[in-house]
Coordinates of C-alpha atoms and ligand atoms in Angstrom, one line a residue:
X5 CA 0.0 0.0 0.0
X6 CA 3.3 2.4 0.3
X7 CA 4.6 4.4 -2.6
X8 CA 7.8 3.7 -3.8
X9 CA 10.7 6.6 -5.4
X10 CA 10.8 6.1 -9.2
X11 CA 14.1 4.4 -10.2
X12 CA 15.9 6.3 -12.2
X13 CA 15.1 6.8 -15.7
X14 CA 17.1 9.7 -16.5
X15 CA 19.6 7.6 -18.7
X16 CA 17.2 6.3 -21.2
X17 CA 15.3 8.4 -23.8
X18 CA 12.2 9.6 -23.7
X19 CA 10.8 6.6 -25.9
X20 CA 12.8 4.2 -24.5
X21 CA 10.9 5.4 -21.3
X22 CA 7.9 5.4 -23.0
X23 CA 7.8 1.6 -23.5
X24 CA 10.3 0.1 -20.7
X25 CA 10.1 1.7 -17.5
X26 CA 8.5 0.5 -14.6
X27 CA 8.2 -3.3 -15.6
X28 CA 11.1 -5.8 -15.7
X29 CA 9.9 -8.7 -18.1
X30 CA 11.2 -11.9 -16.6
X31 CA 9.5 -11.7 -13.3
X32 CA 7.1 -14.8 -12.7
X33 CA 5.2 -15.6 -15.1
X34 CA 7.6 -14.4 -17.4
X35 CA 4.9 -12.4 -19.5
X36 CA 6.8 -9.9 -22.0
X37 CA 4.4 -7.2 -21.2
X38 CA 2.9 -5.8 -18.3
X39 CA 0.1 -8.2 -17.5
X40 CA -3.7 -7.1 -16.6
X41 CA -3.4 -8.2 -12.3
X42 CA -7.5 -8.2 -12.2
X43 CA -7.7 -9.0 -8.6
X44 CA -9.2 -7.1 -5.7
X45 CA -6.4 -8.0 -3.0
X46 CA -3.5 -9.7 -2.2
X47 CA -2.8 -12.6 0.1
X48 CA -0.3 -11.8 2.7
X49 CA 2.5 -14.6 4.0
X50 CA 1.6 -13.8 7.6
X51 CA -0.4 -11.7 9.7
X52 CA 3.2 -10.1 10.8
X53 CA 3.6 -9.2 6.9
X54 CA 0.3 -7.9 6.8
X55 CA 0.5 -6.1 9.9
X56 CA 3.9 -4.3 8.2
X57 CA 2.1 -3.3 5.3
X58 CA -1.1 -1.6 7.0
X59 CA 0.9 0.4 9.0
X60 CA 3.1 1.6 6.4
X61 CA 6.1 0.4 7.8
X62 CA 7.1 -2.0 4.9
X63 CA 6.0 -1.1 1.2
X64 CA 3.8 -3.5 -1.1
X65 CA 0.4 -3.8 -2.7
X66 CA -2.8 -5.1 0.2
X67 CA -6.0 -3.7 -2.0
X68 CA -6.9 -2.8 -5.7
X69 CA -8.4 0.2 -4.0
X70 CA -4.7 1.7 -3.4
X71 CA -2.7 -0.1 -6.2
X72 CA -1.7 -3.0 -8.5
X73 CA 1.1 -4.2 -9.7
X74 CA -0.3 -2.7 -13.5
X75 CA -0.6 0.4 -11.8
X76 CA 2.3 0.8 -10.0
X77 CA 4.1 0.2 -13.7
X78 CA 1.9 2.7 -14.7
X79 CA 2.9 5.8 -12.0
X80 CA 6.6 4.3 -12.3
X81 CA 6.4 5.1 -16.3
X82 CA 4.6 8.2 -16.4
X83 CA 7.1 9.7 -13.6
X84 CA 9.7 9.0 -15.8
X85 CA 8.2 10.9 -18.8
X86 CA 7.5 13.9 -16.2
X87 CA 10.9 13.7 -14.9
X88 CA 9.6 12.8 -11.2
X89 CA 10.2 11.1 -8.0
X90 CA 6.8 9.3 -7.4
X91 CA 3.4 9.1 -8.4
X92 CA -0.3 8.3 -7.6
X93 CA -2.6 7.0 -10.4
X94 CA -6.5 7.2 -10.1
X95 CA -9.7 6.6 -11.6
X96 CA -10.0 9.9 -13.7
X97 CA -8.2 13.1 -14.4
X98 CA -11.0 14.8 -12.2
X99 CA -10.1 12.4 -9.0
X100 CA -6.2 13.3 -10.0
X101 CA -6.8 17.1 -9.6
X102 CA -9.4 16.7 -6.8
X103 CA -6.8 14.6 -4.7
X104 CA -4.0 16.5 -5.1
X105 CA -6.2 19.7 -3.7
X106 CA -7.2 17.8 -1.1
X107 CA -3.8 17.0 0.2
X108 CA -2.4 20.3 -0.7
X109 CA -4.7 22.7 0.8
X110 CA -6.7 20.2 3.8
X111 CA -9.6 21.9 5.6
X112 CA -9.3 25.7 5.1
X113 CA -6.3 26.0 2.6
X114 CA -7.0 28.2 -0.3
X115 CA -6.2 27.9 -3.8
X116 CA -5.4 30.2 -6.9
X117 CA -6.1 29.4 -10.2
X118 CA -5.9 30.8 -13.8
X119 CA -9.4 31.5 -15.0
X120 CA -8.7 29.5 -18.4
X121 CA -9.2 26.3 -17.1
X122 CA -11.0 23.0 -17.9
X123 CA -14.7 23.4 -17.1
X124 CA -15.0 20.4 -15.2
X125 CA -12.0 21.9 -13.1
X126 CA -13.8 25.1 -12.8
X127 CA -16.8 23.4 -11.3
X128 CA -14.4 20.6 -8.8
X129 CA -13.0 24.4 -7.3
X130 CA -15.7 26.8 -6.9
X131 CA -18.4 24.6 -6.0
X132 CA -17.4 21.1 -4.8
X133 CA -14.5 22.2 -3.4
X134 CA -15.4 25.5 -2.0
X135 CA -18.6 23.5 -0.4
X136 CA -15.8 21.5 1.7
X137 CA -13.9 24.7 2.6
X138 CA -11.6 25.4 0.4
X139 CA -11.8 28.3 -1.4
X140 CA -10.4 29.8 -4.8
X141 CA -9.5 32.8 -6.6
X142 CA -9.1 32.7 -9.8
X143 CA -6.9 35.0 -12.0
X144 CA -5.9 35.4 -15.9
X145 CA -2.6 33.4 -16.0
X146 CA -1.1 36.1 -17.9
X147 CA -1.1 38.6 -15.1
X148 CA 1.7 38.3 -12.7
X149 CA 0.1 41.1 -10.3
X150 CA -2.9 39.5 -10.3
X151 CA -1.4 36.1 -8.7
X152 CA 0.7 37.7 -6.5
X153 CA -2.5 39.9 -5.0
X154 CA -4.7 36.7 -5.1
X155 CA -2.4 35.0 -2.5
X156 CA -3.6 34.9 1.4
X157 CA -1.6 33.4 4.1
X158 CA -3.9 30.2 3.9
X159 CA -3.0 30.2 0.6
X160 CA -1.9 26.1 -0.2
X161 CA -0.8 26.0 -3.7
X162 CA -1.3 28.2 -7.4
X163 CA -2.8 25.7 -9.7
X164 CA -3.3 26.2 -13.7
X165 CA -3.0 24.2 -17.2
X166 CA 0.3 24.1 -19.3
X167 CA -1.4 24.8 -21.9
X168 CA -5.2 25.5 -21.4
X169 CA -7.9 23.8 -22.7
X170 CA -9.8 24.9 -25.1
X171 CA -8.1 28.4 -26.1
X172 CA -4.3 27.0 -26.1
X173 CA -3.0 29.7 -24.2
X174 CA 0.3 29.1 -22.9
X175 CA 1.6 29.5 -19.6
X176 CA 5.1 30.9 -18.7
X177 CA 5.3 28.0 -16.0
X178 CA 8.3 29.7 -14.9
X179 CA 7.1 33.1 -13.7
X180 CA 4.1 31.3 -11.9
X181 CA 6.3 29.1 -10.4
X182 CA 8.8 31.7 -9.3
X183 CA 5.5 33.4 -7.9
X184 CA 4.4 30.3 -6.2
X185 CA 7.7 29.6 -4.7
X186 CA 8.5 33.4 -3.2
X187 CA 5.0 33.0 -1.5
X188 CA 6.2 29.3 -0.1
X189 CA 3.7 27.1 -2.0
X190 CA 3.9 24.7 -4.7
X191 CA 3.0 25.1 -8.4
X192 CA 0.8 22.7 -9.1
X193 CA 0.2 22.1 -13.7
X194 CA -2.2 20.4 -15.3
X195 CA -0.3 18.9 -18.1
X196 CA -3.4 16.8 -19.7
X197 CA -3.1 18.8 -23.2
X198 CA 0.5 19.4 -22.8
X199 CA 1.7 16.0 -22.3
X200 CA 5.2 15.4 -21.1
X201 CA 6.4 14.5 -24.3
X202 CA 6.1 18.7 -25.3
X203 CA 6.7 20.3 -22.2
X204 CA 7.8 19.0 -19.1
X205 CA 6.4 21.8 -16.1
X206 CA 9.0 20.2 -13.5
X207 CA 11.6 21.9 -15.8
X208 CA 10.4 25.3 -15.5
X209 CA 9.6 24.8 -11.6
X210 CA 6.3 23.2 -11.0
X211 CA 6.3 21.1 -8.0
X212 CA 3.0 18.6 -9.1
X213 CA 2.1 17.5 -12.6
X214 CA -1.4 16.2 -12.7
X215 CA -2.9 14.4 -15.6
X216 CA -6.0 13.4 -17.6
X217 CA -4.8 9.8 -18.8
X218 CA -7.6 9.5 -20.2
X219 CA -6.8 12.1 -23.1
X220 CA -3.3 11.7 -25.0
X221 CA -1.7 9.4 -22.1
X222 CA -4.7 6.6 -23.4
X223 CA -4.6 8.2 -26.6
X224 CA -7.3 6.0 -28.1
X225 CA -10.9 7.2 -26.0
X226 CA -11.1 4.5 -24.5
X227 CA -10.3 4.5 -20.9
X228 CA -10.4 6.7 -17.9
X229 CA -7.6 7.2 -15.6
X230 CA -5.6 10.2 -14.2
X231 CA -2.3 10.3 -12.6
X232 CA -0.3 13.3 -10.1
X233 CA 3.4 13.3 -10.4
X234 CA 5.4 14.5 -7.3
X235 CA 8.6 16.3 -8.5
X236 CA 10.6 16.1 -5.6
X237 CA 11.0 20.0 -5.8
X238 CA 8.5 20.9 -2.9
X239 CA 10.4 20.8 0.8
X240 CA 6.8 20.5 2.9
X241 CA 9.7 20.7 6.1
X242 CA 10.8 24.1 5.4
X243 CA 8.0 25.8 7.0
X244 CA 6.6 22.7 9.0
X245 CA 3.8 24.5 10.9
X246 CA 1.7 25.5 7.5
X247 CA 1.9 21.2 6.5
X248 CA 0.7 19.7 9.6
X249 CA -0.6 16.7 6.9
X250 CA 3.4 16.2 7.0
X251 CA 5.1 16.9 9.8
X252 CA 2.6 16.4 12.4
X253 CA 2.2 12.7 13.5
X254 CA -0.5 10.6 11.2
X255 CA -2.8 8.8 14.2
X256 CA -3.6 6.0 11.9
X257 CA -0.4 5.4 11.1
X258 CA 0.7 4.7 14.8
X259 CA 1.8 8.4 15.0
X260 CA 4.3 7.9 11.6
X261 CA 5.2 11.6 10.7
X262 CA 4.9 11.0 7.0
X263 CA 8.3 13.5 6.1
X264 CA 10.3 12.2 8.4
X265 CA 9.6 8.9 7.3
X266 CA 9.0 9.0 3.4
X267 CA 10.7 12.6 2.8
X268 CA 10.6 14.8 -0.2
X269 CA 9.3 13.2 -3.4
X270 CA 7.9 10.6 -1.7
X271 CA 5.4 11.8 1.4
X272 CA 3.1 13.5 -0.8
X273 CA 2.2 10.3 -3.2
X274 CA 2.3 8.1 0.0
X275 CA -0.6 11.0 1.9
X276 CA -2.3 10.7 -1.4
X277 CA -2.6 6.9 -1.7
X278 CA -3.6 6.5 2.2
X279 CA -5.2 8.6 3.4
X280 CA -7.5 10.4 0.3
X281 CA -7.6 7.3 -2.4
X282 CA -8.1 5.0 0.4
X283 CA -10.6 7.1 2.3
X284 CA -12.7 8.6 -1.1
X285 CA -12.0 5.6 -3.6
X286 CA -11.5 7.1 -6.7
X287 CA -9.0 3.8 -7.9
X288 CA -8.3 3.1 -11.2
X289 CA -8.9 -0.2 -12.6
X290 CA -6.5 -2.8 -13.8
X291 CA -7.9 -2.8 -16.8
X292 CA -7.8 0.9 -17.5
X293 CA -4.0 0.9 -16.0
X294 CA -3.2 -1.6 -18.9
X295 CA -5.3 0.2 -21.3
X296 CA -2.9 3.7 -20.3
X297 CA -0.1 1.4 -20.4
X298 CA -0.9 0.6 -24.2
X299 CA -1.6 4.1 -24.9
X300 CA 1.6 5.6 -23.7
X301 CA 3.8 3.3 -26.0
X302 CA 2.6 5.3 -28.8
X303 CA 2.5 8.9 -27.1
X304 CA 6.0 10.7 -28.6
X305 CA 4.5 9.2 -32.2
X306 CA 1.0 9.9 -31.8
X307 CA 1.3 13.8 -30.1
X308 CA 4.4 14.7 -32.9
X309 CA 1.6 13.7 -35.9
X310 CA -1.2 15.6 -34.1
X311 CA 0.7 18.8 -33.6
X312 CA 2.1 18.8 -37.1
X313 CA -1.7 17.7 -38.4
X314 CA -2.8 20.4 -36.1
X315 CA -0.4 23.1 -37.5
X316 CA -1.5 22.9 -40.6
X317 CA -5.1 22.6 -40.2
X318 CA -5.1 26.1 -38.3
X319 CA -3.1 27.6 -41.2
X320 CA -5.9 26.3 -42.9
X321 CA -9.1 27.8 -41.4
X322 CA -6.8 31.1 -40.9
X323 CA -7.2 31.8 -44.5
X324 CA -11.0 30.5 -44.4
X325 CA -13.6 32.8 -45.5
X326 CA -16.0 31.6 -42.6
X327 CA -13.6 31.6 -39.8
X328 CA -13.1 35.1 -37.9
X329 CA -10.2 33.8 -35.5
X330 CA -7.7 30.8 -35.2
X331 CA -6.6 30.3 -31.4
X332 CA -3.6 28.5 -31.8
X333 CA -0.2 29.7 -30.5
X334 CA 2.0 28.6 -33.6
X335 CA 0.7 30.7 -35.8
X336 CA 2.5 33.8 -36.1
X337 CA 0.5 36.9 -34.1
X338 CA -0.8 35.0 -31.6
X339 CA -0.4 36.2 -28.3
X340 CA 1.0 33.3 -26.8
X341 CA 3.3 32.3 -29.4
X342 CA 6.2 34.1 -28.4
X343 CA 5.6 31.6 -24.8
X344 CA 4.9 28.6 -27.1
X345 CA 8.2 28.8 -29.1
X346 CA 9.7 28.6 -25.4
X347 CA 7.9 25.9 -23.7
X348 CA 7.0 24.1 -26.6
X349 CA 9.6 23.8 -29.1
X350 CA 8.9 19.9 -30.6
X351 CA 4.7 21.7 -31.5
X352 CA 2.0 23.3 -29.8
X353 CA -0.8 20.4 -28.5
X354 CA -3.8 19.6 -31.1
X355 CA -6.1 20.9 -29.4
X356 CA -7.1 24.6 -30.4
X357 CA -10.4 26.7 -31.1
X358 CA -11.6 28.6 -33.8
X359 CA -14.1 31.2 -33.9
X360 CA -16.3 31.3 -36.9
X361 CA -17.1 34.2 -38.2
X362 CA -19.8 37.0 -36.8
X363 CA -23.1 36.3 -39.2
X364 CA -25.1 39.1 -40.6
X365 CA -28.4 40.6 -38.7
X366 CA -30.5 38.1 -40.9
X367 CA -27.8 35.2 -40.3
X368 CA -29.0 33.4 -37.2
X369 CA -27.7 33.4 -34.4
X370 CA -24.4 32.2 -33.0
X371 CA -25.4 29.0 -31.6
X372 CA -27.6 28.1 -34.7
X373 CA -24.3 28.8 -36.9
X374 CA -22.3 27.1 -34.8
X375 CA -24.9 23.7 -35.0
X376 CA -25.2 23.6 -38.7
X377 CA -21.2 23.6 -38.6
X378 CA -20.6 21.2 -36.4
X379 CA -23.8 18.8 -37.5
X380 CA -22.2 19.2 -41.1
X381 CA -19.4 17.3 -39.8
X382 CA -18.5 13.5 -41.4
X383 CA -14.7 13.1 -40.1
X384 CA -14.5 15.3 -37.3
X385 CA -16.7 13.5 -34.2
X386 CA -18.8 15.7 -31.8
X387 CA -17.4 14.0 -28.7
X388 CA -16.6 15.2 -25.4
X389 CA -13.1 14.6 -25.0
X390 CA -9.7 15.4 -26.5
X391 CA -6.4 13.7 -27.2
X392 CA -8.2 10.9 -28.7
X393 CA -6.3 9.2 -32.3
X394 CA -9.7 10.4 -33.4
X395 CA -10.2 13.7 -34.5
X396 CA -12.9 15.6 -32.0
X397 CA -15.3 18.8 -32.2
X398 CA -16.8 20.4 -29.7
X399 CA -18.6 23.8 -28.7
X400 CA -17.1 24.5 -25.2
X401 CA -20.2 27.6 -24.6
X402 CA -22.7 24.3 -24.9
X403 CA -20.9 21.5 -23.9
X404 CA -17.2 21.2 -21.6
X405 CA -17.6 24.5 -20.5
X406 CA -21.1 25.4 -20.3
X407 CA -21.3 25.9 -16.1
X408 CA -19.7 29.2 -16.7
X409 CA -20.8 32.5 -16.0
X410 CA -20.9 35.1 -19.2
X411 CA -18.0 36.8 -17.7
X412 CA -16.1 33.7 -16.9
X413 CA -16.5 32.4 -20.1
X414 CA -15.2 35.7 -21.6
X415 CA -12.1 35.5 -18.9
X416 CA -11.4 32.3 -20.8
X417 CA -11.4 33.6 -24.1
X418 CA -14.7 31.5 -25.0
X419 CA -17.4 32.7 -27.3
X420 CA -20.4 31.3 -28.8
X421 CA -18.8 31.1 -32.2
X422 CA -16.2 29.3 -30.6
X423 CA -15.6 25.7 -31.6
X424 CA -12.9 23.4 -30.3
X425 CA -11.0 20.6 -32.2
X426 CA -9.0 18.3 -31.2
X427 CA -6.9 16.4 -34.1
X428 CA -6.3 12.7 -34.4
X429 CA -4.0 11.0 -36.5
X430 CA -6.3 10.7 -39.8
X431 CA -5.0 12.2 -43.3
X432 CA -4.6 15.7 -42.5
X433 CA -6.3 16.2 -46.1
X434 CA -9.6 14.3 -45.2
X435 CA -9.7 17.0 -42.1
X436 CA -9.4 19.5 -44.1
X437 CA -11.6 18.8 -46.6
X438 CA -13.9 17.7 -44.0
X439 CA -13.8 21.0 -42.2
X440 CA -14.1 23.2 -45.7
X441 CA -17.2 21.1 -46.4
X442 CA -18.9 21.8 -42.8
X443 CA -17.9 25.9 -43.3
X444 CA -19.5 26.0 -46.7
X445 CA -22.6 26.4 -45.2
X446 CA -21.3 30.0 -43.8
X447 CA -19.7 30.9 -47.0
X448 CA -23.1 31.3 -48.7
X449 CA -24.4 33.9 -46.0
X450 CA -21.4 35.6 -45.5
X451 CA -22.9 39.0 -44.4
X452 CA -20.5 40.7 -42.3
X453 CA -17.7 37.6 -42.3
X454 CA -15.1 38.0 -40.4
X455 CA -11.4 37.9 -40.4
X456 CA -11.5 40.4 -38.2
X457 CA -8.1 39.1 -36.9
X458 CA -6.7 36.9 -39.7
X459 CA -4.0 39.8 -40.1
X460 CA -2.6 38.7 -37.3
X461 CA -2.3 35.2 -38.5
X462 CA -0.6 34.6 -41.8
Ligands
PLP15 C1 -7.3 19.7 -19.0 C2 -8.1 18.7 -18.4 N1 -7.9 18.3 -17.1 C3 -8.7 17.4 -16.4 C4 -9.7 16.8 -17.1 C5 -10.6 15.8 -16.4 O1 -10.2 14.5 -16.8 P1 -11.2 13.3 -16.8 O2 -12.2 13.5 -17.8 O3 -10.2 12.1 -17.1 O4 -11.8 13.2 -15.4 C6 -10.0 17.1 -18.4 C7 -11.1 16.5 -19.1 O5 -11.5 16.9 -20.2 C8 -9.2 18.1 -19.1 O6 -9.4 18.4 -20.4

């Protein structure tokens, strides 16, 4: 039921990583891949070995609720691709971001976050969350003031996406961090549209990488799972008093202090594991572990096609009649791309947004626009998820992010005319034509089209 440190993985490449880590073929019954353990618990020797592992004092698996064998492969490879000490897989990326709040912040700790967000994420911290105490503030990620202001002495950790989803705006990971650290809490990154095999946040200083497996990680739609990667940056025992969950002695643990025993990179993965999966039960199935597994073989290859796919797609619909704006930080005048060329040198993620284009007084509206576009669709799938090998539409104003507020929703750089995509790794030319036969339907009422920014993106 104890977490382990990753061994290191710094010596191998990133693909080499990508397929090997974490599992040692050989080991009884000498299967060549990691094997599906589809069992609810584990038979102990004795009740003295049992006894060990309860009360953390030895490390190994008790109950598919904490971990299995295919998920500990699992943490142990996707800490490798993030460059980290440990880490704590779970049923969704949801249960990933909600666990690592929870052991972050406790009863009372606040949070700051970047107003572009995941919807779903938006909803977890200002009304779930906030219902349990904690509370948040959230601020544009662009705006250094406005982080620094937003941060209270119960202030637990600064929390935002790598790359957000759906507007692709960048983050400089660095100056939050650097913010985050001056303050004396961790940077915590969602990396979901990222994905380690772009940017890496425990490079540019954030202390906890969480993940929606279930996007690029998977890669294929079919399986759930999210994952939180301890860097080993964050030292809980410099200021002991503000991370009692640390240094104070753990009653159900026989009084362990959990960083004096497990330490830095380690006591945060161990506090998640015990005390919140164990407690809440969020646990991730063997069979979505292996699924992940699968999925992240393929990720360097799969994410390198997308983003190149992607590219050109958005050079596309920058030049289309129909289409007033193309988020998507690598083409040239958009504001993030100056942040994207330095975080994100091997491509910019595939998913992006485009607004079409505003429509006449006698057009429609928006929404009605938007629908005729989308239902006019044959390639692209309405779907609500991303990083899938599939190629995905959706309309965040209706759909991911439709618990917004009006003003929230603008904060995020969402509109109505907004439409998301997320490219999979079909012909780029089917996409395109695909998408050029779904905007034809604008083209023929064009009163007013836009463009209002394509200048900015040649
Ligand atoms: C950026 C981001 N984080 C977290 C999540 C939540 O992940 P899951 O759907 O696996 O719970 C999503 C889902 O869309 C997401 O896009």
């Amino acid at each position: 039921m104890t977490s382990r440190l990753v061994p290191e993985a710094t010596a191998a490449g990133f693909a080499t990583n990508q397929v090997q880590h974490g599992f040692t073929p050989g080991a009884a019954p000498r299967t060549a891949v990691p094997a599906i353990h589809q069992t609810a618990a584990y038979e102990f020797a004795s009740l003295a070995e049992a006894a060990d592992l309860f009360a953390l004092r030895t490390p190994g698996i008790i109950y598919s609720r904490n971990a299995s064998p295919t998920q500990t492969i699992l943490e142990e490879r996707v800490a490798a691709l993030e460059g980290g000490t440990s880490a704590v897989a779970v049923a969704s990326g949801q249960a990933a971001v909600a666990m690592t709040i929870l052991a972050l912040a406790g009863r009372g700790g606040h949070v700051v976050a970047a107003h572009q967000l995941y919807g779903g994420t938006i909803d977890l911290l200002q009304d779930t969350l906030d219902d349990f105490g904690i509370p948040v503030t959230f601020v544009d990620q662009d705006d250094a003031d406005a982080w620094r202001a937003a941060i209270t002495p119960q202030t637990r950790m600064l929390f935002a996406e790598s790359v957000a989803n759906p507007i692709a705006q960048v983050l400089d990971i660095r100056l939050v961090a650097d913010i985050a650290h001056a303050a004396g809490v961790p940077l915590v990154i969602d990396n979901t549209v990222g994905t380690p095999y772009l940017v890496r946040p425990g490079e540019h200083g954030a202390d906890f990488v969480v993940h929606s497996a279930t996007k690029f990680l998977a890669g294929h739609g079919t399986s759930l799972g999210g994952v939180v990667v301890d860097q080993g940056s964050f030292d809980f025992g410099a200021e002991p008093e503000r991370w009692p969950q640390f240094t104070r002695p753990f009653p159900r643990f026989g009084d362990l202090v959990l960083w004096e025993r497990f330490g830095i990179g380690l006591a945060f993965a161990v506090l998640v594991r015990s005390k919140y999966v164990h407690d809440l039960g969020p646990s991730l199935s063997p069979f979505n572990a292996w699924q992940i597994l699968q999925g992240i073989e393929t990720l360097d290859l799969r994410v390198a096609r997308q983003s190149a796919s992607a590219l050109d797609l958005a050079r596309h619909l920058a030049q289309h009649p129909a289409v007033a704006r193309v988020h998507h930080p690598g083409l040239a005048g958009n504001p993030w791309q100056p942040l994207a060329e330095r975080y994100l040198p091997r491509g910019v993620p595939s998913v992006f947004s485009f607004d079409i284009a505003e429509a006449g007084a006698d057009a429609g509206d928006d929404v009605d626009r938007v629908a005729r576009v989308i239902d006019g669709l044959q390639v692209f799938r309405l779907v609500a998820n991303i990083g899938d090998a599939r190629s995905i539409v959706a309309h965040p104003a209706s759909m991911t992010h439709s618990h917004m507020s009006a003003d929230q929703l603008r904060a995020a750089g969402i509109s109505q005319r907004t439409i998301r995509v997320s490219v999979g790794i079909e012909d780029p030319a089917d996409l395109i034509a695909d998408l050029d036969d779904a905007l034809a339907v604008l083209v023929s009422t064009p009163a007013g089209a836009g463009h209002e920014d394509i200048g900015h993106y040649a």
